[in-house]
Amino acid sequence: MKRTQRQQLIEIDERLAEEDLADRALVHSMVQAEWYLAQMRRTHRRYVFSESGALLLAGAATVLAALDAPPWITAIVAATVAFLAGLRRIVSWHDDWLAASEARAKANAEISQYRLLPVAERTPQRQQELVAAIDSLVLAETRTWGRRRREKLQAETAG
């Protein structure tokens, strides 16, 4: 995990010009955008793995039953399909992937607008505005994520 974070920081550093590194607001914003990119990739992989695994194993359970495979093998495959279906109800990787994608797009838009400014116009006031916009985005995304989790929990307990 730390190795991955270190690699991400190295990649961010390589994308920043020397004068950009002195701009703490820009560095802060880019780190946040990169976190959303990493989150987006992670949740997308998990979503694709769980969905494709469930589809593959559901098909395999049918084939195993038709081939008169030992019942314990068919049962294990079917149980794994049931586990993946239950996991899908507990976690919402697809929603998290979409939310991270949206947050990253918003962060990148803020960063792009800021980077379009001439260096002389990147005043402390403008830097504070960039940090405030990014922090507001992070707070809004965190609140939305919490709301989605609470709603999912309430739906589970009500059902």
PDB file of C-alpha atoms in Angstrom:
ATOM      1  CA  MET A   1       0.000   0.000   0.000  1.00  0.00           C
ATOM      2  CA  LYS A   2       2.705   2.504   0.960  1.00  0.00           C
ATOM      3  CA  ARG A   3       4.668   1.519  -2.115  1.00  0.00           C
ATOM      4  CA  THR A   4       1.661   2.343  -4.287  1.00  0.00           C
ATOM      5  CA  GLN A   5       1.215   5.721  -2.585  1.00  0.00           C
ATOM      6  CA  ARG A   6       4.902   6.453  -3.003  1.00  0.00           C
ATOM      7  CA  GLN A   7       4.672   5.583  -6.698  1.00  0.00           C
ATOM      8  CA  GLN A   8       1.673   7.892  -7.085  1.00  0.00           C
ATOM      9  CA  LEU A   9       3.535  10.757  -5.454  1.00  0.00           C
ATOM     10  CA  ILE A  10       6.484  10.154  -7.771  1.00  0.00           C
ATOM     11  CA  GLU A  11       4.150  10.265 -10.776  1.00  0.00           C
ATOM     12  CA  ILE A  12       2.570  13.511  -9.559  1.00  0.00           C
ATOM     13  CA  ASP A  13       6.022  14.991  -9.007  1.00  0.00           C
ATOM     14  CA  GLU A  14       7.036  14.061 -12.556  1.00  0.00           C
ATOM     15  CA  ARG A  15       3.981  15.808 -14.004  1.00  0.00           C
ATOM     16  CA  LEU A  16       4.645  19.014 -12.111  1.00  0.00           C
ATOM     17  CA  ALA A  17       7.083  21.564 -13.456  1.00  0.00           C
ATOM     18  CA  GLU A  18       9.711  22.982 -11.116  1.00  0.00           C
ATOM     19  CA  GLU A  19       7.737  26.192 -10.529  1.00  0.00           C
ATOM     20  CA  ASP A  20       4.605  24.113  -9.851  1.00  0.00           C
ATOM     21  CA  LEU A  21       6.299  22.335  -6.947  1.00  0.00           C
ATOM     22  CA  ALA A  22       6.596  25.633  -5.098  1.00  0.00           C
ATOM     23  CA  ASP A  23       2.828  26.079  -5.413  1.00  0.00           C
ATOM     24  CA  ARG A  24       1.509  24.120  -2.437  1.00  0.00           C
ATOM     25  CA  ALA A  25      -2.095  24.722  -3.482  1.00  0.00           C
ATOM     26  CA  LEU A  26      -1.491  23.058  -6.833  1.00  0.00           C
ATOM     27  CA  VAL A  27       0.387  20.149  -5.269  1.00  0.00           C
ATOM     28  CA  HIS A  28      -2.408  19.662  -2.710  1.00  0.00           C
ATOM     29  CA  SER A  29      -5.032  19.707  -5.455  1.00  0.00           C
ATOM     30  CA  MET A  30      -3.152  17.274  -7.652  1.00  0.00           C
ATOM     31  CA  VAL A  31      -2.669  14.839  -4.774  1.00  0.00           C
ATOM     32  CA  GLN A  32      -6.426  14.889  -4.140  1.00  0.00           C
ATOM     33  CA  ALA A  33      -7.183  14.347  -7.833  1.00  0.00           C
ATOM     34  CA  GLU A  34      -4.726  11.458  -7.928  1.00  0.00           C
ATOM     35  CA  TRP A  35      -6.370   9.893  -4.885  1.00  0.00           C
ATOM     36  CA  TYR A  36      -9.673   9.908  -6.744  1.00  0.00           C
ATOM     37  CA  LEU A  37      -7.985   8.364  -9.790  1.00  0.00           C
ATOM     38  CA  ALA A  38      -6.545   5.577  -7.643  1.00  0.00           C
ATOM     39  CA  GLN A  39      -9.907   5.068  -5.933  1.00  0.00           C
ATOM     40  CA  MET A  40     -11.652   5.041  -9.283  1.00  0.00           C
ATOM     41  CA  ARG A  41      -9.298   2.382 -10.657  1.00  0.00           C
ATOM     42  CA  ARG A  42      -9.514   0.248  -7.512  1.00  0.00           C
ATOM     43  CA  THR A  43     -13.311   0.258  -7.326  1.00  0.00           C
ATOM     44  CA  HIS A  44     -13.630  -0.335 -11.060  1.00  0.00           C
ATOM     45  CA  ARG A  45     -11.391  -3.408 -10.852  1.00  0.00           C
ATOM     46  CA  ARG A  46     -13.353  -4.737  -7.892  1.00  0.00           C
ATOM     47  CA  TYR A  47     -16.652  -4.111  -9.634  1.00  0.00           C
ATOM     48  CA  VAL A  48     -15.578  -5.807 -12.865  1.00  0.00           C
ATOM     49  CA  PHE A  49     -14.033  -8.736 -10.976  1.00  0.00           C
ATOM     50  CA  SER A  50     -17.114  -9.345  -8.828  1.00  0.00           C
ATOM     51  CA  GLU A  51     -19.599  -8.981 -11.694  1.00  0.00           C
ATOM     52  CA  SER A  52     -17.654 -11.043 -14.206  1.00  0.00           C
ATOM     53  CA  GLY A  53     -16.842 -13.628 -11.532  1.00  0.00           C
ATOM     54  CA  ALA A  54     -20.502 -13.961 -10.626  1.00  0.00           C
ATOM     55  CA  LEU A  55     -21.485 -14.343 -14.284  1.00  0.00           C
ATOM     56  CA  LEU A  56     -18.743 -16.853 -15.000  1.00  0.00           C
ATOM     57  CA  LEU A  57     -19.443 -18.925 -11.909  1.00  0.00           C
ATOM     58  CA  ALA A  58     -23.212 -18.864 -12.449  1.00  0.00           C
ATOM     59  CA  GLY A  59     -22.666 -20.254 -15.924  1.00  0.00           C
ATOM     60  CA  ALA A  60     -20.169 -22.763 -14.586  1.00  0.00           C
ATOM     61  CA  ALA A  61     -22.624 -24.011 -11.955  1.00  0.00           C
ATOM     62  CA  THR A  62     -25.143 -24.757 -14.689  1.00  0.00           C
ATOM     63  CA  VAL A  63     -22.564 -26.522 -16.820  1.00  0.00           C
ATOM     64  CA  LEU A  64     -21.248 -28.509 -13.852  1.00  0.00           C
ATOM     65  CA  ALA A  65     -24.748 -29.666 -13.014  1.00  0.00           C
ATOM     66  CA  ALA A  66     -25.347 -30.687 -16.644  1.00  0.00           C
ATOM     67  CA  LEU A  67     -22.043 -32.586 -16.752  1.00  0.00           C
ATOM     68  CA  ASP A  68     -22.941 -34.534 -13.601  1.00  0.00           C
ATOM     69  CA  ALA A  69     -19.935 -33.117 -11.771  1.00  0.00           C
ATOM     70  CA  PRO A  70     -19.564 -34.150  -8.139  1.00  0.00           C
ATOM     71  CA  PRO A  71     -22.287 -32.375  -6.161  1.00  0.00           C
ATOM     72  CA  TRP A  72     -19.790 -30.788  -3.774  1.00  0.00           C
ATOM     73  CA  ILE A  73     -18.040 -28.984  -6.653  1.00  0.00           C
ATOM     74  CA  THR A  74     -21.351 -27.687  -8.010  1.00  0.00           C
ATOM     75  CA  ALA A  75     -22.337 -26.633  -4.479  1.00  0.00           C
ATOM     76  CA  ILE A  76     -19.078 -24.746  -3.925  1.00  0.00           C
ATOM     77  CA  VAL A  77     -19.463 -22.891  -7.225  1.00  0.00           C
ATOM     78  CA  ALA A  78     -23.108 -22.064  -6.471  1.00  0.00           C
ATOM     79  CA  ALA A  79     -22.184 -20.933  -2.950  1.00  0.00           C
ATOM     80  CA  THR A  80     -19.515 -18.653  -4.388  1.00  0.00           C
ATOM     81  CA  VAL A  81     -22.116 -17.135  -6.732  1.00  0.00           C
ATOM     82  CA  ALA A  82     -24.391 -16.557  -3.728  1.00  0.00           C
ATOM     83  CA  PHE A  83     -21.467 -15.003  -1.825  1.00  0.00           C
ATOM     84  CA  LEU A  84     -20.720 -12.606  -4.691  1.00  0.00           C
ATOM     85  CA  ALA A  85     -24.410 -11.671  -4.907  1.00  0.00           C
ATOM     86  CA  GLY A  86     -24.415 -10.932  -1.175  1.00  0.00           C
ATOM     87  CA  LEU A  87     -21.175  -8.982  -1.461  1.00  0.00           C
ATOM     88  CA  ARG A  88     -22.754  -6.861  -4.185  1.00  0.00           C
ATOM     89  CA  ARG A  89     -25.542  -5.938  -1.761  1.00  0.00           C
ATOM     90  CA  ILE A  90     -23.087  -4.966   0.979  1.00  0.00           C
ATOM     91  CA  VAL A  91     -20.601  -2.919  -1.028  1.00  0.00           C
ATOM     92  CA  SER A  92     -21.361  -0.598  -3.897  1.00  0.00           C
ATOM     93  CA  TRP A  93     -18.239  -0.620  -6.001  1.00  0.00           C
ATOM     94  CA  HIS A  94     -20.070   0.579  -9.081  1.00  0.00           C
ATOM     95  CA  ASP A  95     -21.513   3.606  -7.271  1.00  0.00           C
ATOM     96  CA  ASP A  96     -18.124   4.312  -5.677  1.00  0.00           C
ATOM     97  CA  TRP A  97     -16.431   4.072  -9.065  1.00  0.00           C
ATOM     98  CA  LEU A  98     -18.868   6.548 -10.590  1.00  0.00           C
ATOM     99  CA  ALA A  99     -18.580   8.926  -7.629  1.00  0.00           C
ATOM    100  CA  ALA A 100     -14.770   8.851  -7.743  1.00  0.00           C
ATOM    101  CA  SER A 101     -14.874   9.463 -11.500  1.00  0.00           C
ATOM    102  CA  GLU A 102     -17.105  12.477 -11.026  1.00  0.00           C
ATOM    103  CA  ALA A 103     -15.000  13.863  -8.173  1.00  0.00           C
ATOM    104  CA  ARG A 104     -11.808  13.419 -10.176  1.00  0.00           C
ATOM    105  CA  ALA A 105     -13.345  15.207 -13.154  1.00  0.00           C
ATOM    106  CA  LYS A 106     -14.387  18.124 -10.939  1.00  0.00           C
ATOM    107  CA  ALA A 107     -10.953  18.289  -9.308  1.00  0.00           C
ATOM    108  CA  ASN A 108      -9.229  18.207 -12.691  1.00  0.00           C
ATOM    109  CA  ALA A 109     -11.490  21.012 -13.933  1.00  0.00           C
ATOM    110  CA  GLU A 110     -10.518  23.181 -10.954  1.00  0.00           C
ATOM    111  CA  ILE A 111      -6.841  22.363 -11.472  1.00  0.00           C
ATOM    112  CA  SER A 112      -7.032  23.109 -15.188  1.00  0.00           C
ATOM    113  CA  GLN A 113      -8.667  26.485 -14.595  1.00  0.00           C
ATOM    114  CA  TYR A 114      -5.960  27.324 -12.084  1.00  0.00           C
ATOM    115  CA  ARG A 115      -3.121  26.149 -14.332  1.00  0.00           C
ATOM    116  CA  LEU A 116      -4.434  28.311 -17.161  1.00  0.00           C
ATOM    117  CA  LEU A 117      -3.695  31.360 -15.056  1.00  0.00           C
ATOM    118  CA  PRO A 118      -0.351  33.011 -15.711  1.00  0.00           C
ATOM    119  CA  VAL A 119       2.039  32.297 -12.838  1.00  0.00           C
ATOM    120  CA  ALA A 120       1.905  35.973 -11.825  1.00  0.00           C
ATOM    121  CA  GLU A 121      -1.868  35.664 -11.290  1.00  0.00           C
ATOM    122  CA  ARG A 122      -1.571  32.658  -8.986  1.00  0.00           C
ATOM    123  CA  THR A 123      -1.821  34.908  -5.970  1.00  0.00           C
ATOM    124  CA  PRO A 124      -2.207  33.664  -2.409  1.00  0.00           C
ATOM    125  CA  GLN A 125      -5.902  34.552  -2.698  1.00  0.00           C
ATOM    126  CA  ARG A 126      -6.277  32.428  -5.838  1.00  0.00           C
ATOM    127  CA  GLN A 127      -4.335  29.598  -4.187  1.00  0.00           C
ATOM    128  CA  GLN A 128      -6.682  29.716  -1.213  1.00  0.00           C
ATOM    129  CA  GLU A 129      -9.652  29.596  -3.582  1.00  0.00           C
ATOM    130  CA  LEU A 130      -8.230  26.510  -5.302  1.00  0.00           C
ATOM    131  CA  VAL A 131      -7.619  24.719  -2.005  1.00  0.00           C
ATOM    132  CA  ALA A 132     -11.085  25.702  -0.773  1.00  0.00           C
ATOM    133  CA  ALA A 133     -12.691  24.390  -3.971  1.00  0.00           C
ATOM    134  CA  ILE A 134     -10.820  21.089  -3.743  1.00  0.00           C
ATOM    135  CA  ASP A 135     -11.501  20.707  -0.023  1.00  0.00           C
ATOM    136  CA  SER A 136     -15.165  21.502  -0.617  1.00  0.00           C
ATOM    137  CA  LEU A 137     -15.249  18.823  -3.292  1.00  0.00           C
ATOM    138  CA  VAL A 138     -13.666  16.281  -0.935  1.00  0.00           C
ATOM    139  CA  LEU A 139     -16.115  17.165   1.833  1.00  0.00           C
ATOM    140  CA  ALA A 140     -19.120  16.947  -0.504  1.00  0.00           C
ATOM    141  CA  GLU A 141     -17.934  13.602  -1.877  1.00  0.00           C
ATOM    142  CA  THR A 142     -17.355  12.242   1.631  1.00  0.00           C
ATOM    143  CA  ARG A 143     -20.827  13.341   2.711  1.00  0.00           C
ATOM    144  CA  THR A 144     -22.373  11.805  -0.404  1.00  0.00           C
ATOM    145  CA  TRP A 145     -20.492   8.567   0.197  1.00  0.00           C
ATOM    146  CA  GLY A 146     -21.716   8.480   3.801  1.00  0.00           C
ATOM    147  CA  ARG A 147     -25.288   9.190   2.712  1.00  0.00           C
ATOM    148  CA  ARG A 148     -25.164   6.378   0.136  1.00  0.00           C
ATOM    149  CA  ARG A 149     -23.864   3.984   2.800  1.00  0.00           C
ATOM    150  CA  ARG A 150     -26.567   4.986   5.290  1.00  0.00           C
ATOM    151  CA  GLU A 151     -29.292   4.662   2.648  1.00  0.00           C
ATOM    152  CA  LYS A 152     -27.985   1.238   1.659  1.00  0.00           C
ATOM    153  CA  LEU A 153     -27.974   0.145   5.314  1.00  0.00           C
ATOM    154  CA  GLN A 154     -31.503   1.473   5.854  1.00  0.00           C
ATOM    155  CA  ALA A 155     -32.718  -0.344   2.741  1.00  0.00           C
ATOM    156  CA  GLU A 156     -31.123  -3.554   4.013  1.00  0.00           C
ATOM    157  CA  THR A 157     -32.680  -3.294   7.476  1.00  0.00           C
ATOM    158  CA  ALA A 158     -36.083  -2.301   6.054  1.00  0.00           C
ATOM    159  CA  GLY A 159     -36.044  -5.217   3.591  1.00  0.00           C
TER     160      GLY A 159
END
